[in-house]
Coordinates of C-alpha atoms in Angstrom, one line a residue:
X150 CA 21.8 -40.7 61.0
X151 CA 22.1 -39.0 64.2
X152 CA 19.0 -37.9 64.8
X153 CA 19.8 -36.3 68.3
X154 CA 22.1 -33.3 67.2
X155 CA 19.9 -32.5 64.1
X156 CA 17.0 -32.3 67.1
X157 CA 19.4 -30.2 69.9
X158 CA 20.7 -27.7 66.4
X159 CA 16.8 -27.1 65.6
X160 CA 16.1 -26.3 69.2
X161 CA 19.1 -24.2 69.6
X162 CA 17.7 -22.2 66.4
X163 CA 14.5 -21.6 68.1
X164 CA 15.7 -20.5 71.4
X165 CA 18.2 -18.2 69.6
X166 CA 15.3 -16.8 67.6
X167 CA 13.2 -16.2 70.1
X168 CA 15.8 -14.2 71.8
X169 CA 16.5 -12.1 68.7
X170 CA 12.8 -11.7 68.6
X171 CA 13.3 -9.4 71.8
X172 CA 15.0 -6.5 69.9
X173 CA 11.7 -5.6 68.0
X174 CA 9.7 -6.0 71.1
X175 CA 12.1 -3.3 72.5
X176 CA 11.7 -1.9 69.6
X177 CA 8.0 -1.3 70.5
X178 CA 8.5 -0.1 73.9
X179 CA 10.4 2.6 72.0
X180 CA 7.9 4.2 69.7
X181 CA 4.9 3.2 72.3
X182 CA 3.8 0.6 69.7
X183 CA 1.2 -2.2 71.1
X184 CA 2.4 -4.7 68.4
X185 CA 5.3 -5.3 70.3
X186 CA 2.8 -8.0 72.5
X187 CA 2.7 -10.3 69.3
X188 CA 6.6 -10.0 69.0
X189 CA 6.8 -11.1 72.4
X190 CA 4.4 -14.1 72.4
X191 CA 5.8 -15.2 69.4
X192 CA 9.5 -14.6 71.5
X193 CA 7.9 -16.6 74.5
X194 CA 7.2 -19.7 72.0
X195 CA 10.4 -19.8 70.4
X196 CA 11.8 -20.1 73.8
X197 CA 9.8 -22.6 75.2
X198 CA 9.7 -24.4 72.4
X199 CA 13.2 -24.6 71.4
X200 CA 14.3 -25.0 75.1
X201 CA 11.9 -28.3 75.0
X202 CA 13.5 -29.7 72.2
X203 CA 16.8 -28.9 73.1
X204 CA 16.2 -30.1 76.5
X205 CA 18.7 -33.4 76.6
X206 CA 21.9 -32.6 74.9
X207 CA 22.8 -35.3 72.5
X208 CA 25.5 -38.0 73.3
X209 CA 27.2 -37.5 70.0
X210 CA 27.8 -34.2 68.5
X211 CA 29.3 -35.5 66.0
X212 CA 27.7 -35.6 62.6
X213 CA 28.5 -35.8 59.1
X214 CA 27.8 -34.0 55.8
X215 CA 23.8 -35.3 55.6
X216 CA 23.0 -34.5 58.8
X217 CA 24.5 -30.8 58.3
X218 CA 22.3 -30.2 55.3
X219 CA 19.4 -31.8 56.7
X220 CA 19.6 -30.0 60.0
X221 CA 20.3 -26.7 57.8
X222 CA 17.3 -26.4 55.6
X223 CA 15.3 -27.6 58.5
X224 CA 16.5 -24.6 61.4
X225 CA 15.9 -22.0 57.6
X226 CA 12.5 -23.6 57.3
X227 CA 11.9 -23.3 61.1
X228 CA 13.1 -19.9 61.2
X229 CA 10.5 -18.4 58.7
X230 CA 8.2 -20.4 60.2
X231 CA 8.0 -19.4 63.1
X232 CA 9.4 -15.6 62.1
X233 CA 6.9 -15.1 60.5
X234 CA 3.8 -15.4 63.3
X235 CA 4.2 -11.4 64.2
X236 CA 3.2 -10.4 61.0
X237 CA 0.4 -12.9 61.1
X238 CA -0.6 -12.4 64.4
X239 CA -1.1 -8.9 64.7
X240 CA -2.6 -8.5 61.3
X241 CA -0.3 -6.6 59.6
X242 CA 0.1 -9.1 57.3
X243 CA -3.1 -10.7 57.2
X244 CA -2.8 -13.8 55.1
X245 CA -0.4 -16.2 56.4
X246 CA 1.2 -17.5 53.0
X247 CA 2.3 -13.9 52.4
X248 CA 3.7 -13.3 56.2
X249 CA 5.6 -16.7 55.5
X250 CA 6.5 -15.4 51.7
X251 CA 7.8 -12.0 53.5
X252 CA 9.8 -13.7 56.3
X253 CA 11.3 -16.2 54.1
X254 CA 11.9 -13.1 51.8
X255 CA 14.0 -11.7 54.4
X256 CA 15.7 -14.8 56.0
X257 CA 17.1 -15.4 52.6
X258 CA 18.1 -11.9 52.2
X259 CA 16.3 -12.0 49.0
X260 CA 13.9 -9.0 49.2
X261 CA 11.2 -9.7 47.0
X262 CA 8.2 -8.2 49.1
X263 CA 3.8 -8.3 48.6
X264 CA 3.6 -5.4 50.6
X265 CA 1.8 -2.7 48.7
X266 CA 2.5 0.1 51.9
X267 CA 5.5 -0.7 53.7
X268 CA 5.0 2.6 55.1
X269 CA 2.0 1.1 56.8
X270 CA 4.2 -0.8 59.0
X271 CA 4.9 -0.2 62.3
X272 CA 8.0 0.4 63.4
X273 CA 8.5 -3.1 65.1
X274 CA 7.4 -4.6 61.9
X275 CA 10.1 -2.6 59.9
X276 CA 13.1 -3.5 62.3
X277 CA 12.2 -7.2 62.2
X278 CA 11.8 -7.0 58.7
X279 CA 15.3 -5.6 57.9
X280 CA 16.5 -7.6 60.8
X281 CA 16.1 -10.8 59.3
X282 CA 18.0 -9.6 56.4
X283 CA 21.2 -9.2 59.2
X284 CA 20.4 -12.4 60.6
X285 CA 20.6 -14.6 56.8
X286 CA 23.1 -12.5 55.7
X287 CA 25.9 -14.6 57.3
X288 CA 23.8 -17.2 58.4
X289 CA 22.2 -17.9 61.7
X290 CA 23.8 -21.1 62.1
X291 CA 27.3 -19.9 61.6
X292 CA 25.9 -17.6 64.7
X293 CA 25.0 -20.6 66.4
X294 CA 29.2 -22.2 65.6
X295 CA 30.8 -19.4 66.8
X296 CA 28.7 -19.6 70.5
X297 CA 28.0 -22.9 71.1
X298 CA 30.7 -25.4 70.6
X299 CA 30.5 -28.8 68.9
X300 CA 33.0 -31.7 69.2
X301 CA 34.7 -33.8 66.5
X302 CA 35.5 -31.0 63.9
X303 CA 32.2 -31.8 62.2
X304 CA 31.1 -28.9 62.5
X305 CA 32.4 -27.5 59.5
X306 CA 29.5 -29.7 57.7
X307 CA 26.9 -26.9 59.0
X308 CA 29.6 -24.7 57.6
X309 CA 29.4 -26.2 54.3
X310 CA 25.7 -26.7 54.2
X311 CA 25.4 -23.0 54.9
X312 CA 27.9 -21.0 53.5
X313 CA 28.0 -19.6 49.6
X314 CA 30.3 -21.3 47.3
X315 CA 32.0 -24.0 45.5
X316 CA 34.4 -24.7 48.6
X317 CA 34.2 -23.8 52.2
X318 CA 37.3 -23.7 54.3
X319 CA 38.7 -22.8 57.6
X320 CA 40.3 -19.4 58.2
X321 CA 42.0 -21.1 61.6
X322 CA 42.2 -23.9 62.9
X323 CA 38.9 -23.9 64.5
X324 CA 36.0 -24.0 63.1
X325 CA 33.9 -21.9 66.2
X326 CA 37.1 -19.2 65.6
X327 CA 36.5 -18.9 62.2
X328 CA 32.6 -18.1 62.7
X329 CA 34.0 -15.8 65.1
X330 CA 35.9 -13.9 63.1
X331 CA 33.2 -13.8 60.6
X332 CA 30.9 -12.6 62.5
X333 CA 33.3 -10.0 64.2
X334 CA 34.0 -9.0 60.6
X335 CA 30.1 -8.3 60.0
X336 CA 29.4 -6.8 62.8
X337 CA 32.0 -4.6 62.6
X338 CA 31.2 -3.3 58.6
X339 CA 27.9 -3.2 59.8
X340 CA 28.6 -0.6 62.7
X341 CA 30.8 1.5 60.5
X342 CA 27.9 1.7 57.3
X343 CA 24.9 2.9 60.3
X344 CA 28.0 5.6 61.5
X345 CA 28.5 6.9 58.2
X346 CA 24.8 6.9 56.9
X347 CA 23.8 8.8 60.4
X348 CA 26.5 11.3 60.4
X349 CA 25.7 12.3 57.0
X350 CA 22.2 13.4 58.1
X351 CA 20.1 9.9 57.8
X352 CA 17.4 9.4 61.0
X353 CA 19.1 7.0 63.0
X354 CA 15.9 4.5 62.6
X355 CA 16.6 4.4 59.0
X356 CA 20.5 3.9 59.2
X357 CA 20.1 1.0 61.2
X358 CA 17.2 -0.8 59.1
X359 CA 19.4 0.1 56.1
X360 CA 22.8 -0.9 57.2
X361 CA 21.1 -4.7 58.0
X362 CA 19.4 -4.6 54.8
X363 CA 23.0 -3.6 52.5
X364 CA 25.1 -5.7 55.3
X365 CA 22.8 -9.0 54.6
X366 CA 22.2 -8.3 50.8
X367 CA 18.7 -8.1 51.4
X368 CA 17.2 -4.7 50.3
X369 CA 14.1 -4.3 51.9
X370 CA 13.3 -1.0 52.2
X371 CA 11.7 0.9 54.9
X372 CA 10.0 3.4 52.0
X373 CA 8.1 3.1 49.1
X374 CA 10.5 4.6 46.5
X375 CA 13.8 2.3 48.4
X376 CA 16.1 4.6 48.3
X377 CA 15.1 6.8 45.6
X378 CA 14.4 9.7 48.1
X379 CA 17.9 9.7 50.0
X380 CA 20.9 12.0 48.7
X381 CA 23.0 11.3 46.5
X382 CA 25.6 11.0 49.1
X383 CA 23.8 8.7 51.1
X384 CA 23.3 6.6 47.7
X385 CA 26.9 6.1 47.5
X386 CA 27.7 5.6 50.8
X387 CA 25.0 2.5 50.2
X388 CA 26.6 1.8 46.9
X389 CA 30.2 1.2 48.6
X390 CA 29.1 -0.9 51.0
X391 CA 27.3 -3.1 48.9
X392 CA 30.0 -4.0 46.8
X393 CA 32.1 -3.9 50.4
X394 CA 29.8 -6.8 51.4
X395 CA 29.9 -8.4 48.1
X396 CA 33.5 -9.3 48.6
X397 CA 34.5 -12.6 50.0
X398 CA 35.3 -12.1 53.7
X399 CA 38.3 -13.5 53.5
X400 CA 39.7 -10.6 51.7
X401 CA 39.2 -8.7 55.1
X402 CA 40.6 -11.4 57.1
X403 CA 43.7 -11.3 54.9
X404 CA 44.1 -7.2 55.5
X405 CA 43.1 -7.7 58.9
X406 CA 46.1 -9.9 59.7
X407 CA 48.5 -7.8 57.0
X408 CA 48.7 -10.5 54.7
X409 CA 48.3 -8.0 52.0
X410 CA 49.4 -10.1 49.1
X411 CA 46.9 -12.9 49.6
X412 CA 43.9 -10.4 50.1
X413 CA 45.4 -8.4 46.8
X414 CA 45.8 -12.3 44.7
X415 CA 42.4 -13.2 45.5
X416 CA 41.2 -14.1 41.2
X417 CA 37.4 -13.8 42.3
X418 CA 37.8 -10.6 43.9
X419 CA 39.5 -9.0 41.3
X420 CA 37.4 -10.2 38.7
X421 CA 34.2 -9.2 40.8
X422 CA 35.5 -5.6 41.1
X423 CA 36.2 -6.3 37.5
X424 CA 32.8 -6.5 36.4
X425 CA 31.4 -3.8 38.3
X426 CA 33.2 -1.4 36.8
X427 CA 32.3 -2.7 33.5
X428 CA 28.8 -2.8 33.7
X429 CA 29.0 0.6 35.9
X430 CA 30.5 2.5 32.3
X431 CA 28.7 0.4 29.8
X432 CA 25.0 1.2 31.5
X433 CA 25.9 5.2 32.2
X434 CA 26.9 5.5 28.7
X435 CA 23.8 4.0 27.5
X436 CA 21.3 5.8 29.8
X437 CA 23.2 8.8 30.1
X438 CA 20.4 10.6 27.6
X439 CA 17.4 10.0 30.4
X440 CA 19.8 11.6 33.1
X441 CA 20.6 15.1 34.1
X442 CA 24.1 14.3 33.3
X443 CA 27.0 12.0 33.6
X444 CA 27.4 12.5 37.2
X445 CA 23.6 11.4 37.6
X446 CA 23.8 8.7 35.1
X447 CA 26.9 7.2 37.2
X448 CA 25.6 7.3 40.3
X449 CA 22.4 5.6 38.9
X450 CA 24.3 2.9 37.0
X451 CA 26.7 2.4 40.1
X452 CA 23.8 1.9 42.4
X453 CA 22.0 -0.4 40.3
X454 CA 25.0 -2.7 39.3
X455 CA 26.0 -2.7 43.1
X456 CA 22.4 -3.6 43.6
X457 CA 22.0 -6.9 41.5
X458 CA 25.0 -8.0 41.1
X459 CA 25.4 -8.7 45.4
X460 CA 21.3 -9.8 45.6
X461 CA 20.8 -6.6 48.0
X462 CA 17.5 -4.9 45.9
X463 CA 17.3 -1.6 46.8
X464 CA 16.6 0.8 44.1
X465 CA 17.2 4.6 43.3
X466 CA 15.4 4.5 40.1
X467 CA 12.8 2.5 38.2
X468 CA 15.6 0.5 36.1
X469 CA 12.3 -0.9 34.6
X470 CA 12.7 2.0 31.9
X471 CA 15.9 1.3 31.1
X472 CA 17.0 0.6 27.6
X473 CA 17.2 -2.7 26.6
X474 CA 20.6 -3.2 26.7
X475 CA 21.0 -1.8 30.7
X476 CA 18.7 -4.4 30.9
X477 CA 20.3 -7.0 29.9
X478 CA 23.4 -6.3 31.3
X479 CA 21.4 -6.2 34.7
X480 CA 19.8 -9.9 34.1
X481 CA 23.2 -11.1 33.4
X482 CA 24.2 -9.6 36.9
X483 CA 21.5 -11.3 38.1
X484 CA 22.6 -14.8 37.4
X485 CA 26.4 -14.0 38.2
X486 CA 25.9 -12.7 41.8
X487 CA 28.7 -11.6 44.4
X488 CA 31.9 -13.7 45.5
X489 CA 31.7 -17.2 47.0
X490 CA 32.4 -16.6 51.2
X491 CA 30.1 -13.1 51.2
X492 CA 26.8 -12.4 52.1
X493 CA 25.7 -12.4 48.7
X494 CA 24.1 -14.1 46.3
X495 CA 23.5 -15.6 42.9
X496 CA 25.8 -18.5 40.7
X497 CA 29.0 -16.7 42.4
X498 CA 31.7 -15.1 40.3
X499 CA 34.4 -18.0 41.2
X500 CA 31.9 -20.9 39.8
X501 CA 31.7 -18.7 36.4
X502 CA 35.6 -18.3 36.2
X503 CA 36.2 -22.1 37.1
X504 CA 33.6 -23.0 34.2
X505 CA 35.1 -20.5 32.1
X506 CA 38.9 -22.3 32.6
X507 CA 37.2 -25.8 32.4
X508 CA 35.3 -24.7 29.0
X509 CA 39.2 -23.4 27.6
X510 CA 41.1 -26.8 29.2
X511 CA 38.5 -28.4 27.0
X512 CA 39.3 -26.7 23.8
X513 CA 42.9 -27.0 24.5
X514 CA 42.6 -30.9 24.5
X515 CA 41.1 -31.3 21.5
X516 CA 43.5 -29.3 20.0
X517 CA 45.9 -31.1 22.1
X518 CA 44.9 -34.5 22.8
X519 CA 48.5 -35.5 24.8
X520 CA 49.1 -32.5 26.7
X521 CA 47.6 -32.7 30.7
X522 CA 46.5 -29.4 31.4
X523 CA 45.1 -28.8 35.3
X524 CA 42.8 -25.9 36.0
X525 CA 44.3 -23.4 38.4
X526 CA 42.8 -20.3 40.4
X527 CA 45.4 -17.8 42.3
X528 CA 48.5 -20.4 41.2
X529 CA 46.7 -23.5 43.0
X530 CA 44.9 -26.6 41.0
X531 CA 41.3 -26.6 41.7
X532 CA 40.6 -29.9 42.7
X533 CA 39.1 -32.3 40.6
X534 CA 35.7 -32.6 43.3
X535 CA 35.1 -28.9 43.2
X536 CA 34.9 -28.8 39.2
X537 CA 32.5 -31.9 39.6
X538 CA 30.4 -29.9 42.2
X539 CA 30.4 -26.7 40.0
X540 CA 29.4 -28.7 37.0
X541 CA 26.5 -30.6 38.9
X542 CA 25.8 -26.9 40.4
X543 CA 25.3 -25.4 37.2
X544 CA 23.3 -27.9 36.0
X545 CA 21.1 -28.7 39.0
X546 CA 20.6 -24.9 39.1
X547 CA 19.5 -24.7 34.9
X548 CA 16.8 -27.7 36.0
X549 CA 15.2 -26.1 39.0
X550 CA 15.1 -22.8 37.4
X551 CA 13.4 -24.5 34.0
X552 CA 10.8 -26.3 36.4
X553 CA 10.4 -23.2 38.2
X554 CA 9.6 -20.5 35.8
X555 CA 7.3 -23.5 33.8
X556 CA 5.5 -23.9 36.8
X557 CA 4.9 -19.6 37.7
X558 CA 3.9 -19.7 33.9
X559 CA 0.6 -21.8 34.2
X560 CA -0.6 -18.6 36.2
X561 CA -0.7 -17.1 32.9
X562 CA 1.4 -14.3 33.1
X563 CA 4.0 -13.2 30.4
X564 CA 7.7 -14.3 29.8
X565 CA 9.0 -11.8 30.9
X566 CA 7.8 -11.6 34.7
X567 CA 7.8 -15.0 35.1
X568 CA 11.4 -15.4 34.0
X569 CA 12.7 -12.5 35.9
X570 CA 10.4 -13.5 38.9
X571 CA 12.2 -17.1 39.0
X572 CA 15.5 -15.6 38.9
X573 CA 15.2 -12.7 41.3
X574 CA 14.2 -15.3 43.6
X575 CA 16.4 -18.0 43.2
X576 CA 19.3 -15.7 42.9
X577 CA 18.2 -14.0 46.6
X578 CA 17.9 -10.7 44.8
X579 CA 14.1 -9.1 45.4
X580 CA 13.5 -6.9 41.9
X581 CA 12.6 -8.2 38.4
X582 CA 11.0 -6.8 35.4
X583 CA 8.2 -6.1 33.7
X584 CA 5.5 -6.9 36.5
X585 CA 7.9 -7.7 39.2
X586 CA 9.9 -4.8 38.5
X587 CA 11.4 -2.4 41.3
X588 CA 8.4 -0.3 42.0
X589 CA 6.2 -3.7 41.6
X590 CA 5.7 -6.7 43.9
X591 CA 5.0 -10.3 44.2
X592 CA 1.6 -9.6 45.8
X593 CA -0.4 -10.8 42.2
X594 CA 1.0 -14.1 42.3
X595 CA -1.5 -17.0 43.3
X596 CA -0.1 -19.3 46.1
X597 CA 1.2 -22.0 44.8
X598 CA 3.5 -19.7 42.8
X599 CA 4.2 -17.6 45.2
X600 CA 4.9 -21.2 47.4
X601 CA 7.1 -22.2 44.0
X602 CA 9.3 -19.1 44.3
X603 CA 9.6 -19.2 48.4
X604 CA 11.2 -22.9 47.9
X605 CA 13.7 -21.4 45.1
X606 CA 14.4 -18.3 48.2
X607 CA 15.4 -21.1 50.7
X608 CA 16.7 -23.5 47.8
X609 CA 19.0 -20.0 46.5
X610 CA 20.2 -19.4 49.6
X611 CA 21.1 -22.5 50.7
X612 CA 22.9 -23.2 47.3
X613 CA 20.4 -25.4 46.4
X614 CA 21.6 -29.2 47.5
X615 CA 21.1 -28.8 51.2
X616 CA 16.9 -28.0 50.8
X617 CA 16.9 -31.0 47.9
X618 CA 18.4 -33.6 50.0
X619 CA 15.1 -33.6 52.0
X620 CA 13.5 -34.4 48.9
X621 CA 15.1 -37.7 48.4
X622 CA 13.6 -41.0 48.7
X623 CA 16.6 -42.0 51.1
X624 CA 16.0 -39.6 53.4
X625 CA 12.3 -40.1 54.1
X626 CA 13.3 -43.9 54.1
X627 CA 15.3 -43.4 56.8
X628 CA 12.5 -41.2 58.9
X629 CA 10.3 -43.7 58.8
X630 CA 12.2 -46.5 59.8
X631 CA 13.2 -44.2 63.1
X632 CA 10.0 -43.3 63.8
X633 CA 9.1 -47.4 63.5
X634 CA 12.3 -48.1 65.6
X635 CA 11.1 -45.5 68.5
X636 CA 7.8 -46.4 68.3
X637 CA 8.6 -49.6 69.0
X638 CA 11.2 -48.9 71.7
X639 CA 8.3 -47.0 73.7
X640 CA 6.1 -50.3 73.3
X641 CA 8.6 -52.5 74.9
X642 CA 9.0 -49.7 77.5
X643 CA 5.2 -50.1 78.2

């Protein structure tokens, strides 16, 4: 294993935090705030820390598929870490698990907040909050691709350990352009939601914390009702640009470059927008008798839907109330998420339509034993590894979210919260029911629950595999047997 690039990647992510942990100290200068000192002492040992660590570059920068998910889940891990010392420090988050359980919250673009006040927060806190909802949202490390470059075309294993979906490709040739364009991509929706949102009359404060939070999926809001209090224009304006950022960024990459019929063929786009638009008339119709009207009850179920099916979390409404069959229909969402290649979260639309083909490809076998049928999205056979991985997915994801919601259940709450608890987290998505529904939060849980649902954040967001491979046997073999090796290089030394 090459231990040396997984070392230089961590210390990169830790300088390149640090760095980011300057816009919240300026921030501070701004509103005259004296919390800004924690931000920047915090800032100061990121820096020195990561600069330490990243000191000697490695020889080899070349690394493989193991070393991209082990250095992953370890610079996510490090990030909350260490992101999470502000709140701590200065207090406004007293208790260190929930600090770490609210950083991680954001990192992950999950949402799921103990905060009882967020109005309490200073203004610092708020920006850094939301901004680490920006910072998941396309992931730091694809950040760190498209500035520092790596040799050997390996990089696309960071890529891979990073990025949502069943397959992760190259837009270009090179792998730093494509994170390029990503990014440029991001940024530039991004810029465009906090113009819109400001020029229809939002304070510019709260167009930026809100553009992060819908741009990143992540829904933390910067009010006690979410979003509730806004306009209804302002509402939609949110509502378009979640379902903007639900889209697999390809799609944009496609118009961008006029290749119009690619961005238009795109099966999991389609079928994304597909069931929106379902769920947006089947939840109107059925609450449209608690609303003022059809108008109200549409932009209420369009919100909502936009809401939980990309894993952003803001709310206009307690949904809580809902009849049972919104409800359902929103768990469903839930579970489904946005595409594969967005900032989104969940299972991921394309997984559910190749299981859906490999399910009918099944049927049609036994019915026709002799007859080779291949599964095919957009005209192309998916290949045989990616319905192996989306099997395994689905089936890795069914166990940790049994063990999960079994373990949250010795707490002793009811079915209910614990169910929706497991699955708002592990889907990225903030909002539940019953207790840990959208004018709730996750501040009742003990700590080793609320440790239980952090992993299943991280483990959500990093499509699960990348945060168990540090779990296994081999892996811890291997660390020990370096550490031996090293310890007995320095001996010799001596």
């Amino acid at each position: 294993m090459n231990y040396s690039i997984i070392r230089y990647i961590l210390g990169q992510v830790l300088r390149t935090e640090g760095l980011l942990l300057l816009l919240p100290c300026l921030v501070a200068v701004y509103y005259q705030e004296s919390v800004g000192w924690y931000f920047l002492l915090t800032a100061a040992i990121c820096i020195s820390l990561g600069t330490c660590i990243a000191w000697r570059k490695p020889k080899s920068t070349i690394f493989y598929l193991k070393e991209g998910c082990i250095a992953t889940s370890l610079s996510w891990i490090f990030l909350s870490v260490f992101g999470c010392l502000p709140f701590w420090f200065s207090g406004e988050i007293p208790s260190f698990t929930n600090a770490l359980f609210e950083t991680i919250s954001g990192f992950t673009t999950t949402g799921a907040s103990i905060l009882e006040n967020v109005e309490a927060l200073s203004r610092s806190a708020l920006f850094w909050r939301s901004f680490t909802h920006w910072i998941g949202g396309m992931g730091v490390l694809v950040f760190l691709l498209a500035i520092i470059p790596l040799s050997g075309g390996s990089n696309i294993n960071l890529m891979r350990a990073e990025s949502p979906g069943p397959s992760v490709g190259k837009l270009v040739p090179k792998m730093r352009s494509t994170a390029q364009i990503l990014y440029g991509i991001y940024i530039g929706l991004t810029l465009i939601e906090i113009i819109l949102l400001y020029l229809n009359h939002m304070p510019l404060f709260d167009a930026v914390t809100t553009s992060m939070g819908t741009a990143g999926t992540g829904g933390f809001g910067i009010k006690a009702d979410s979003m509730a209090s806004y306009s209804v224009t302002l509402q939609w304006i949110v509502t378009i640009f979640m379902i903007l950022f639900g889209v697999n960024f390809n799609a944009y990459y496609f118009l961008l470059f006029r290749q119009f019929r690619k961005a238009f063929s795109m099966e999991e786009v389609r079928g994304y927008f597909l069931i929106i638009l379902a769920s947006v008339i089947m939840i109107a119709i059925n609450i449209r008798g608690m609303t003022k009207g059809i108008w109200d009850a549409l932009t209420q179920s369009a919100f909502q839907v936009a809401s939980i099916i990309t894993t952003t979390g803001y709310a206009t409404t307690d949904f809580d109330q809902w009849p049972q069959a919104s409800k359902t229909i929103l768990v469903m969402l839930m579970f489904i998420g946005a595409c594969a290649g967005s900032t989104g979260g969940g299972i991921k639309v394309s997984r559910f339509i190749i299981s859906i083909r490999t399910v009918i490809a099944e049927l049609r076998s036994y019915i026709h034993p002799k007859v080779i049928s291949s599964i095919k999205m957009e005209d192309k056979p998916v290949e045989q590894d990616v319905i192996r991985a989306t099997n395994v997915y689905f089936v890795t994801f069914l166990l940790l979210f049994s063990a999960s919601v079994f373990a949250v259940s010795l707490e002793g709450h009811d079915l209910i919260t614990n169910f929706t608890a497991v699955a708002a987290t592990i889907n990225n998505i903030g909002p539940g029911l019953a207790k840990v529904g959208p004018v709730m939060n996750f501040n009742f849980f003990n700590p080793f629950s609320k440790y239980i649902l952090m992993f299943d954040m991280l483990a959500g967001r990093l499509e699960l595999f990348p945060l168990l491979i540090l779990l296994h046997p081999t892996i811890w073999r291997d660390v020990v047997t370096y550490c031996r090796r090293m310890r007995k290089l320095s001996k010799n030394k001596q």
